[in-house]
Short mmCIF file of C-alpha atoms in Angstrom, two decimals:
data_model
loop_
_atom_site.label_atom_id
_atom_site.label_comp_id
_atom_site.label_asym_id
_atom_site.label_seq_id
_atom_site.Cartn_x
_atom_site.Cartn_y
_atom_site.Cartn_z
CA ASN X 1 43.03 1.18 -8.50
CA ILE X 2 41.56 4.20 -7.17
CA LEU X 3 41.20 5.72 -10.65
CA ILE X 4 39.55 2.60 -12.04
CA ALA X 5 37.17 2.14 -9.04
CA THR X 6 36.26 5.85 -9.47
CA GLY X 7 35.77 5.53 -13.28
CA SER X 8 33.72 2.52 -12.57
CA ILE X 9 31.23 4.23 -10.31
CA PHE X 10 30.91 7.22 -12.45
CA ILE X 11 30.26 4.87 -15.53
CA GLY X 12 27.77 2.82 -13.53
CA LEU X 13 26.00 6.13 -12.44
CA LEU X 14 25.79 7.10 -16.03
CA LEU X 15 24.36 3.91 -17.21
CA PHE X 16 21.92 3.94 -14.37
CA GLU X 17 20.85 7.69 -15.12
CA MET X 18 20.26 6.76 -18.76
CA ILE X 19 18.18 3.68 -17.90
CA ALA X 20 16.15 5.31 -15.13
CA SER X 21 15.53 8.60 -17.34
CA LEU X 22 13.63 6.22 -19.80
CA ILE X 23 11.24 4.80 -17.38
CA ILE X 24 10.76 7.68 -15.31
CA GLY X 25 10.93 10.35 -18.06
CA LYS X 26 7.66 11.73 -17.57
CA GLU X 27 7.60 12.68 -13.84
CA LEU X 28 10.63 14.77 -14.61
CA THR X 29 9.17 16.54 -16.96
CA ASN X 30 6.03 17.52 -14.97
CA ASP X 31 5.64 20.94 -13.50
CA HIS X 32 5.68 20.20 -9.91
CA GLU X 33 6.72 23.56 -8.28
CA ARG X 34 4.96 26.35 -10.08
CA SER X 35 1.23 26.77 -9.05
CA ARG X 36 -1.25 28.21 -11.23
CA ARG X 37 -4.00 28.99 -8.53
CA TYR X 38 -4.17 32.29 -6.65
CA MET X 39 -6.69 32.06 -3.52
CA LEU X 40 -8.40 35.54 -2.27
CA PHE X 41 -9.96 35.47 1.25
CA GLY X 42 -12.27 38.66 2.12
CA THR X 43 -13.79 38.99 5.16
CA SER X 44 -16.95 41.10 6.38
CA ASP X 45 -14.63 43.29 9.27
CA GLN X 46 -11.58 43.49 6.73
CA ALA X 47 -9.48 41.58 9.30
CA PRO X 48 -7.47 38.31 8.16
CA ALA X 49 -9.44 35.45 7.65
CA PHE X 50 -7.55 32.73 9.52
CA ARG X 51 -6.26 32.77 13.11
CA ASN X 52 -3.73 30.44 14.59
CA GLN X 53 -4.71 28.11 17.44
CA GLY X 54 -1.50 27.13 19.13
CA ASN X 55 0.10 24.85 16.18
CA ILE X 56 -3.19 24.78 14.16
CA PHE X 57 -5.31 27.34 12.96
CA THR X 58 -9.15 28.07 12.26
CA TYR X 59 -10.91 30.71 10.47
CA SER X 60 -11.70 33.91 12.45
CA PRO X 61 -15.06 33.34 14.43
CA ASN X 62 -18.50 34.66 13.81
CA THR X 63 -17.37 36.20 10.46
CA THR X 64 -18.67 36.33 6.77
CA VAL X 65 -15.77 34.83 4.38
CA ARG X 66 -15.27 35.71 0.82
CA ALA X 67 -13.47 32.87 -1.09
CA ILE X 68 -12.37 33.47 -4.75
CA ALA X 69 -9.95 31.65 -6.46
CA TYR X 70 -8.01 32.58 -10.11
CA TYR X 71 -6.31 30.30 -12.42
CA GLU X 72 -3.69 31.26 -15.00
CA ASP X 73 -5.34 30.75 -18.45
CA GLY X 74 -2.24 31.48 -20.77
CA PRO X 75 -1.68 35.08 -20.81
CA ALA X 76 -5.39 35.80 -19.00
CA LEU X 77 -6.95 34.75 -15.74
CA HIS X 78 -9.77 32.51 -15.13
CA LYS X 79 -12.13 32.79 -11.98
CA GLU X 80 -12.68 29.26 -11.08
CA TYR X 81 -14.85 29.92 -8.15
CA ASP X 82 -16.27 32.80 -5.97
CA TYR X 83 -18.72 32.24 -3.24
CA GLU X 84 -19.33 33.36 0.58
CA PHE X 85 -19.48 31.19 3.82
CA LYS X 86 -19.84 31.75 7.56
CA THR X 87 -18.05 30.80 10.53
CA ASN X 88 -19.39 30.17 13.72
CA ASN X 89 -18.25 30.77 17.49
CA LEU X 90 -15.18 28.23 17.37
CA GLY X 91 -14.26 29.51 13.49
CA LEU X 92 -15.46 26.49 11.74
CA VAL X 93 -17.22 26.59 8.76
CA GLN X 94 -21.07 25.96 9.67
CA LYS X 95 -24.19 28.18 10.35
CA ARG X 96 -24.67 27.35 14.05
CA ASN X 97 -22.72 27.87 17.08
CA ILE X 98 -21.50 25.04 19.30
CA ASP X 99 -23.33 24.30 22.58
CA LYS X 100 -20.96 22.72 25.13
CA ASP X 101 -23.88 21.03 26.98
CA LEU X 102 -25.16 18.88 23.92
CA PRO X 103 -23.46 15.67 23.02
CA SER X 104 -21.81 16.22 19.37
CA THR X 105 -20.86 14.33 16.24
CA LEU X 106 -17.54 15.50 14.92
CA VAL X 107 -16.77 15.56 11.19
CA LEU X 108 -13.07 15.91 10.73
CA GLY X 109 -11.46 16.42 7.43
CA ASP X 110 -9.70 18.95 4.95
CA SER X 111 -10.95 21.13 2.17
CA PHE X 112 -13.10 18.88 0.83
CA THR X 113 -15.16 18.61 4.13
CA GLU X 114 -14.76 22.20 4.77
CA GLY X 115 -16.60 22.66 1.09
CA GLN X 116 -14.03 24.58 -0.65
CA GLY X 117 -15.19 26.17 -3.90
CA ALA X 118 -19.02 26.29 -3.38
CA THR X 119 -21.42 27.03 -0.55
CA PRO X 120 -20.37 24.53 1.92
CA TRP X 121 -22.25 21.16 1.98
CA PHE X 122 -22.53 21.21 5.65
CA TYR X 123 -25.13 23.53 5.87
CA ASP X 124 -27.74 21.43 4.51
CA LEU X 125 -26.37 18.32 6.59
CA GLU X 126 -26.69 20.65 10.12
CA ASP X 127 -30.02 21.91 8.87
CA LYS X 128 -31.29 18.37 8.38
CA ASN X 129 -30.01 17.19 11.48
CA SER X 130 -30.29 20.14 13.89
CA LYS X 131 -33.20 18.79 16.08
CA THR X 132 -31.54 15.52 16.91
CA ILE X 133 -27.70 15.96 16.40
CA GLN X 134 -25.34 18.76 17.12
CA MET X 135 -22.82 18.58 14.41
CA ILE X 136 -19.20 20.13 14.18
CA ASN X 137 -17.67 21.01 10.90
CA GLY X 138 -13.90 20.17 11.65
CA GLY X 139 -13.19 20.55 8.20
CA LEU X 140 -9.91 22.65 7.36
CA LEU X 141 -8.05 23.37 4.10
CA GLY X 142 -4.89 21.82 3.45
CA THR X 143 -4.93 19.87 6.73
CA GLY X 144 -4.20 15.86 7.35
CA PHE X 145 -4.79 13.51 10.19
CA ALA X 146 -2.39 14.78 12.48
CA GLN X 147 -3.76 18.22 12.34
CA TRP X 148 -7.14 16.75 12.94
CA LYS X 149 -6.16 15.03 16.18
CA LEU X 150 -5.01 17.95 17.41
CA LEU X 151 -8.27 20.01 16.76
CA ASN X 152 -10.07 17.14 18.17
CA ASP X 153 -7.99 17.42 21.48
CA GLN X 154 -8.76 21.37 21.59
CA LEU X 155 -12.37 20.65 21.15
CA VAL X 156 -12.46 18.05 23.80
CA ASP X 157 -9.84 20.30 26.12
CA SER X 158 -12.35 23.20 25.89
CA GLY X 159 -15.26 20.93 27.16
CA ILE X 160 -17.18 20.00 24.09
CA ARG X 161 -18.54 16.57 24.46
CA ILE X 162 -17.91 14.56 21.22
CA ASN X 163 -19.34 11.00 21.11
CA LYS X 164 -19.28 10.14 17.40
CA VAL X 165 -16.50 11.07 14.81
CA ILE X 166 -16.79 10.67 11.02
CA VAL X 167 -13.61 11.33 8.78
CA PRO X 168 -13.98 12.01 5.14
CA PHE X 169 -10.27 12.03 3.92
CA ILE X 170 -8.48 12.07 0.50
CA SER X 171 -5.10 10.07 -0.13
CA ASP X 172 -2.96 12.93 0.03
CA ASP X 173 -4.14 13.70 3.65
CA TYR X 174 -1.99 10.98 4.72
CA GLN X 175 1.46 12.99 4.08
CA ARG X 176 0.28 16.46 5.46
CA VAL X 177 2.09 17.91 8.21
CA VAL X 178 0.59 20.15 10.80
CA TRP X 179 0.67 23.80 10.06
CA ASN X 180 -0.60 27.20 10.91
CA PHE X 181 0.14 30.77 9.49
CA PRO X 182 3.28 32.51 9.69
CA GLU X 183 2.84 36.14 11.23
CA ARG X 184 3.81 37.71 7.68
CA VAL X 185 1.06 35.63 6.07
CA LEU X 186 -1.48 36.70 8.48
CA ASN X 187 -0.18 40.55 7.95
CA CYS X 188 -0.81 40.22 4.30
CA LEU X 189 -4.29 38.68 5.01
CA GLY X 190 -4.97 41.82 6.73
CA ASP X 191 -3.81 44.17 4.46
CA SER X 192 -2.82 43.82 0.83
CA LYS X 193 -0.37 46.57 0.95
CA LYS X 194 1.96 44.21 3.34
CA CYS X 195 1.57 41.30 0.88
CA LYS X 196 5.24 40.29 -0.52
CA GLY X 197 4.00 37.88 -3.14
CA ASP X 198 5.04 34.27 -2.14
CA GLU X 199 2.46 34.04 1.02
CA GLY X 200 0.22 31.52 -0.93
CA TYR X 201 -2.88 33.14 0.74
CA TYR X 202 -4.16 36.68 -0.02
CA PRO X 203 -6.85 39.27 0.63
CA LYS X 204 -9.52 40.24 -1.34
CA PRO X 205 -8.66 43.97 -2.61
CA GLU X 206 -11.38 46.49 -2.27
CA LYS X 207 -11.33 47.13 -6.04
CA ASP X 208 -10.03 45.14 -9.10
CA ASP X 209 -9.00 41.71 -8.08
CA GLU X 210 -7.40 40.87 -11.47
CA ALA X 211 -5.02 43.60 -11.18
CA PHE X 212 -3.95 42.79 -7.66
CA VAL X 213 -3.83 38.82 -8.98
CA ASN X 214 -1.29 39.96 -11.95
CA GLN X 215 0.97 41.78 -9.66
CA LEU X 216 1.23 38.52 -7.86
CA ARG X 217 1.52 36.73 -10.83
CA LYS X 218 4.75 38.80 -11.92
CA PHE X 219 6.17 38.06 -8.56
CA ARG X 220 5.44 34.02 -9.23
CA ASP X 221 7.15 34.53 -12.75
CA ALA X 222 10.25 35.99 -11.04
CA GLU X 223 10.29 33.55 -8.43
CA TYR X 224 9.96 30.69 -10.50
CA ALA X 225 12.65 31.92 -12.83
CA ASP X 226 15.00 32.12 -10.12
CA LYS X 227 14.22 28.86 -8.74
CA SER X 228 14.98 27.29 -12.02
CA ALA X 229 18.22 29.14 -12.40
CA ALA X 230 19.33 27.92 -8.86
CA LYS X 231 18.46 24.23 -9.98
CA GLU X 232 20.50 24.42 -13.01
CA LYS X 233 23.57 25.30 -11.06
CA LYS X 234 23.15 22.05 -8.86
CA PHE X 235 25.38 19.62 -10.56
CA PHE X 236 23.96 16.13 -9.16
CA ARG X 237 20.37 17.62 -10.13
CA GLN X 238 21.22 18.58 -13.40
CA TYR X 239 23.07 16.00 -14.79
CA PHE X 240 21.58 12.90 -12.70
CA SER X 241 17.88 14.13 -12.53
CA SER X 242 16.71 10.56 -12.53
CA LEU X 243 18.74 9.62 -9.56
CA HIS X 244 17.85 12.85 -7.84
CA PHE X 245 14.39 11.87 -8.04
CA ILE X 246 14.45 8.39 -7.33
CA TRP X 247 16.67 9.36 -3.76
CA GLY X 248 13.76 11.87 -3.11
CA TYR X 249 11.47 9.24 -3.63
CA ILE X 250 13.10 6.79 -1.24
CA LYS X 251 13.30 9.62 1.30
CA ASN X 252 9.44 10.24 1.11
CA GLU X 253 8.72 6.60 1.56
CA TYR X 254 10.70 6.16 4.49
CA LYS X 255 9.15 9.07 6.02
CA LEU X 256 5.75 8.10 5.09
CA ARG X 257 6.18 4.54 6.41
CA PHE X 258 8.22 5.03 9.43
CA VAL X 259 8.13 8.90 10.82
CA ASN X 260 4.97 9.75 9.46
CA PRO X 261 2.96 11.86 12.30
CA ASN X 262 -0.41 10.87 10.71
CA LEU X 263 -0.41 7.12 11.52
CA PRO X 264 -0.08 7.75 15.46
CA ALA X 265 -2.62 10.52 15.06
CA MET X 266 -4.87 8.20 13.37
CA GLU X 267 -4.38 5.28 15.75
CA ALA X 268 -4.64 7.54 18.84
CA LEU X 269 -8.41 9.01 17.50
CA ILE X 270 -9.46 5.25 16.72
CA LYS X 271 -8.29 4.31 20.31
CA GLN X 272 -10.23 7.45 21.89
CA TYR X 273 -13.55 6.69 19.89
CA GLY X 274 -13.29 3.04 18.93
CA ASN X 275 -16.63 1.93 17.27
CA ASN X 276 -18.01 5.36 17.40
CA ILE X 277 -15.53 6.52 14.58
CA VAL X 278 -15.94 6.05 10.86
CA PHE X 279 -13.26 6.74 7.59
CA ILE X 280 -14.94 7.94 4.25
CA HIS X 281 -12.33 7.61 1.55
CA ILE X 282 -13.30 10.35 -1.01
CA PRO X 283 -11.66 9.91 -4.22
CA THR X 284 -10.23 12.94 -6.14
CA LYS X 285 -10.68 13.62 -9.83
CA GLU X 286 -7.14 12.34 -10.91
CA GLU X 287 -7.90 9.06 -9.06
CA LEU X 288 -11.26 8.81 -10.80
CA GLU X 289 -9.89 9.39 -14.13
CA ARG X 290 -7.15 6.93 -13.45
CA GLY X 291 -9.29 3.84 -13.09
CA ASN X 292 -11.53 4.74 -10.08
CA THR X 293 -8.46 3.55 -7.88
CA PRO X 294 -6.76 4.82 -4.75
CA ASN X 295 -3.26 6.04 -5.38
CA PRO X 296 -0.46 4.71 -3.13
CA LEU X 297 -1.00 7.10 -0.57
CA GLY X 298 -4.41 6.27 -0.09
CA GLN X 299 -3.84 2.64 -0.31
CA LEU X 300 -1.33 2.97 2.52
CA ALA X 301 -3.78 4.79 4.69
CA ARG X 302 -6.56 1.96 3.98
CA GLU X 303 -4.06 -0.36 5.01
CA LYS X 304 -3.44 1.41 8.45
CA ILE X 305 -7.15 1.77 8.84
CA ALA X 306 -7.84 -1.53 8.42
CA HIS X 307 -5.07 -2.76 10.78
CA SER X 308 -6.29 -0.49 13.50
CA GLY X 309 -9.79 -2.66 13.19
CA ALA X 310 -11.84 0.77 12.26
CA LYS X 311 -14.76 1.12 10.37
CA LEU X 312 -13.89 2.20 6.60
CA VAL X 313 -16.24 3.49 3.98
CA ASP X 314 -15.03 3.06 0.54
CA GLY X 315 -16.29 6.37 -1.20
CA PHE X 316 -15.01 5.59 -4.45
CA LYS X 317 -17.81 2.59 -4.77
CA ASN X 318 -20.28 4.20 -2.40
CA CYS X 319 -20.29 7.93 -2.92
CA GLY X 320 -20.91 7.79 -6.86
CA LEU X 321 -18.27 10.60 -7.80
CA GLU X 322 -17.52 11.25 -11.25
CA PRO X 323 -14.94 13.38 -13.07
CA ALA X 324 -17.57 15.62 -14.19
CA ASP X 325 -18.48 16.39 -10.23
CA TYR X 326 -15.11 18.21 -9.79
CA PHE X 327 -13.97 21.67 -11.28
CA MET X 328 -12.03 22.16 -14.60
CA ASN X 329 -8.68 23.41 -13.06
CA ASP X 330 -9.05 23.41 -9.45
CA PRO X 331 -9.03 19.68 -7.59
CA HIS X 332 -11.98 20.26 -5.50
CA PRO X 333 -15.58 18.96 -6.27
CA ASN X 334 -18.24 21.48 -7.66
CA THR X 335 -21.74 21.79 -6.17
CA GLU X 336 -22.89 18.51 -7.68
CA GLY X 337 -19.88 16.59 -6.41
CA TYR X 338 -20.48 18.18 -2.61
CA LYS X 339 -24.08 17.01 -2.94
CA LYS X 340 -22.85 13.54 -3.27
CA ILE X 341 -20.54 13.79 -0.47
CA ALA X 342 -23.14 15.26 1.74
CA ARG X 343 -25.42 12.39 1.05
CA CYS X 344 -22.55 10.01 1.63
CA VAL X 345 -21.41 11.47 4.87
CA ASP X 346 -25.42 11.55 5.67
CA LYS X 347 -25.86 8.04 5.37
CA THR X 348 -22.53 6.76 7.32
CA MET X 349 -23.90 9.16 10.04
CA GLN X 350 -27.35 7.85 10.25
CA GLU X 351 -25.75 4.12 10.18
CA LEU X 352 -23.34 5.04 12.86
CA HIS X 353 -26.19 6.67 15.32
#
């Protein structure tokens, strides 16, 4: 009986694996692990571009940062963007320092709000409104709702008077974790000789950016080969890859719906600011190309915002973004795309005030 039961289970797993592989085969062949992008950050004083602020981070204050991104293009490298921006007294990406005595409008967000990839769109917005509104650019790359709540709390605790909040967000923000920079990454950002290759954020060398990036590329080639070899040694992942994928999907869905720190953070911000907070859902290039509709993460975020009774602007319909408004390789908007986001945020801000 034990042999029959064991054999039946094994046969059932094989049949399920065969059927599942036909349905999700494309997902299994996608390369989700290797990144083709190399991000370099140089500063005017050669110090690390970032600093940790407790569990989160900002840029280093009152400095000029040069941001460069290279992408692998076959055997060659393609420079996707290269620009400079200034940070203020709080280490945020904007021209003006923050005066604690003035009421402020805080714009929370990720790299789209920061303006990664082009001269920050926030500059024009703060110039336009400088005589009537003190604006704070709370946009930081790679962050989500839970991190924005912590940044908001730090600003409030420091005595800054925030009375209006605008939150441009993309769908992926709803699954992002709170993070800051490990010491070894900060050491690498301060001195390229201390970089091992797996830091993810790198300093701009004094000479020959491409030679430095090619060194990083060799490390990434070896690291990816090691990971691929390690995966092949795992029996379940090798022979039941579809089941492994489905199990990972179920675990991820559970985390998103039941233990997601972004939901209580979102609800706390809404409770704190009430009618004085507005969310703007900005589309990614991928979502625009797939029918101009939010992906499941974005739909879930929208549901939670609607359930909380907060204001939501549908940026898919109202911001006018098109696939041509994004970089070719990089997922961020280009200069024209950021102009549209700036107009969308400005319109929302005027209505909020």
